[in-house]
Amino acid sequence: MFLTISTTGSAQRPATDLGHLLHKHPEKAQAFSTSYGTAHVLYPEADAERCTAALLLEVDAVALVRRRKGKGRGGAPDAALAQYVNDRPYAASSLLAVALGSVFSSAMRGVCTARPELPGTPRPLRIEVPALPARGGADLVRRLFEPLGWTVTAEPVPLDTEFPEWGDSRYIRLTLLAADLTLAEALRHLYVLLPVLDDAKHYWVSPDEVDKLLRVGDGWLAAHPERELITRRYLSHRWSLTRQANERLELVRLAEADDSEVEDLDNAVAQEAEADDEEKPTPLAVRRREAILGVLRASGAARVLDLGCGQGQLVQALLKDPAFTEIVGVDVSMRALTIASRRLKLDRMGERQASRVTLLQGSLAYTDKRLKGYDAAVLSEVIEHLDLPRLPALEYAVFGSARPRTVCVTTPNVEYNVRWDSLPAGHARHGDHRFEWTREEFRGWARTVAERHGYAVEFLPVGPDDPEVGPPTQMAVFRLGTPKEAKAA
Ligand code: SAH
């Protein structure tokens, strides 16, 4: 059983800080004995730019069986053999979660005495689990991790690479990426969600597991859209414990909803100001919002969807214009939506204002009845966050199913990247971008989409339109049922 945690850094913020955060020195391979076998921690790479820590659990299958004896569990006659010949040594199950919790316990609690400033600061994280038993498949993996701010790649592992006709195994190769989570948050997500996906806890679930779950789930579980499933599976389907956990979590959720503190918002705004520094005088993000508002106003839209609304900056701008009578922000990330709702001060808004705005959690890779019948939809800097193979699903959900009259899509123009001084050659603008397109590629995609779904499309530059490489942001405006493609000048 194996997982890796990687981060990137720079000379000022070296990636090797990961060693401090985990309390494990990058230059040493270490072994720890746990109840189920030996846990090894080693660093396949460790320099200022990139650092990866690997946790490998060598399961002692015999000890595991011995521990289980006397728990009064019967079983089919061949179960005895299955106890020895099974996937335990390879697959990342609840045992790996237990090892994670014991080997990285201070990191999980966010404690770092040597460098107390480190644990509270989010950093780019990449987590890989090569073989994850996932009951519920890739779809459930996404529903569990995406609301927490992770970008998820979940690929089924074939049963046997030499015999593809045998089909897929029940394992998934999981990659998680996040830019704004702390390591402690990441470890707590894994600690709970690995056993949830395995759905077969290998140890006794005692009543104090509820306390543990609430402790580890602090700050993310109460408002999670899959909370019921998480608690049920984590508590091994023990009904009374599950109910107890849910009652307590519901109180937490209500308290969180009342909480008008804006700590996260301050962070978000600070980060934004920092990111925008290089783009003086008018930040590109501001120009983008202005361009989008211009398109929406010109279209005469009153009811507008902001798809992939993130932390709600555009929703906030839309609210300031009474022409927009109904504004719906949709995002897959609960975390983003929580920050958006604080930014908008939804809880303190007057009734009339509040009736104009709704925030919805949902994934654009699935059709959603709630999104039908709107005048316009915006996809601002969203498509590049999806894996290319999933883009057709978004295309169908937006242009095939929701079918707003106007759709405004923006995405980076990769040709412009050579003009950013601070961007090393060949790098994407954001660690989470799955692709960045040339003008040609974006236009090719947009024209195909328009044709397939009966829209006309027009292209507009956002930001300075460089004679050689074009503008930093490219925008496509789709209009339903306009007979001819209107070409940009
Ligand atoms: N529209 C905002 C945010 C862009 S960042 C802006 O222009 O600033 C991209 C956003 O898309 C993130 O908030 C991310 O959570 C969201 N996102 C990524 N994949 C998604 C999906 N499948 N469904 C819904 N939202 C998604």
Coordinates of N, CA and C and ligand atoms in Angstrom, one line a residue, residues 146 288 306-311 313 330-333 336 362-365 380-382 385-386, ligand 1:
E146 N -14.0 16.4 -5.0 CA -14.1 17.7 -5.7 C -14.7 18.8 -4.8
R288 N -11.4 41.0 -17.4 CA -12.3 39.9 -17.9 C -13.7 40.1 -17.4
D306 N -23.6 31.7 -13.5 CA -22.1 31.8 -13.5 C -21.6 30.4 -13.2
L307 N -21.2 29.7 -14.2 CA -20.8 28.3 -14.1 C -19.3 28.1 -13.7
G308 N -19.0 27.5 -12.6 CA -17.7 27.5 -12.1 C -17.4 28.9 -11.5
C309 N -18.3 29.3 -10.6 CA -18.2 30.7 -10.1 C -17.1 31.0 -9.2
G310 N -16.4 29.9 -8.7 CA -15.3 30.1 -7.8 C -15.7 30.8 -6.6
Q311 N -14.9 31.8 -6.2 CA -15.1 32.5 -5.0 C -16.1 33.7 -5.1
Q313 N -16.5 36.4 -7.3 CA -16.3 37.8 -7.7 C -17.2 38.3 -8.8
V330 N -22.6 28.5 -9.7 CA -22.5 27.0 -9.6 C -21.0 26.7 -9.5
D331 N -20.7 25.8 -8.5 CA -19.3 25.4 -8.5 C -19.3 24.0 -7.9
V332 N -18.3 23.2 -8.3 CA -18.2 21.9 -7.7 C -17.5 21.9 -6.3
S333 N -16.8 23.0 -6.0 CA -16.1 23.1 -4.8 C -16.9 23.8 -3.7
A336 N -15.0 26.7 -2.3 CA -15.1 27.9 -3.1 C -16.4 28.6 -2.7
G362 N -22.5 21.8 -7.6 CA -22.8 20.8 -8.7 C -21.6 20.7 -9.6
S363 N -21.6 19.6 -10.3 CA -20.5 19.4 -11.3 C -21.0 19.7 -12.7
L364 N -20.3 20.4 -13.5 CA -20.7 20.7 -14.8 C -20.5 19.6 -15.8
A365 N -19.9 18.5 -15.3 CA -19.7 17.3 -16.1 C -21.0 16.5 -16.1
S380 N -16.2 31.3 -17.0 CA -15.0 32.2 -17.0 C -13.9 31.4 -16.4
E381 N -12.9 31.1 -17.3 CA -11.7 30.4 -16.8 C -12.0 29.1 -16.2
V382 N -12.9 28.4 -16.8 CA -13.3 27.1 -16.2 C -13.0 25.9 -17.0
H385 N -9.9 23.8 -16.5 CA -9.8 23.0 -15.3 C -10.3 21.6 -15.4
L386 N -10.9 21.3 -16.6 CA -11.4 19.9 -16.8 C -10.4 19.1 -17.6
Ligands
SAH1 N1 -15.1 31.6 -12.8 C1 -14.1 32.0 -11.8 C2 -13.3 30.9 -11.2 C3 -12.4 30.2 -12.2 S1 -11.4 28.9 -11.4 C4 -13.2 33.1 -12.3 O1 -13.3 33.5 -13.5 O2 -12.5 33.7 -11.5 C5 -12.3 27.5 -12.0 C6 -13.5 27.1 -11.1 O3 -14.1 26.0 -11.8 C7 -13.1 26.6 -9.7 O4 -13.8 27.3 -8.8 C8 -13.4 25.1 -9.8 O5 -13.9 24.6 -8.5 C9 -14.5 25.1 -10.8 N2 -14.7 23.8 -11.5 C10 -13.8 23.0 -11.9 N3 -14.3 21.8 -12.4 C11 -15.6 22.0 -12.3 C12 -16.8 21.1 -12.6 N4 -16.6 19.9 -13.1 N5 -18.0 21.6 -12.2 C13 -18.2 22.8 -11.6 N6 -17.1 23.6 -11.3 C14 -15.9 23.2 -11.6

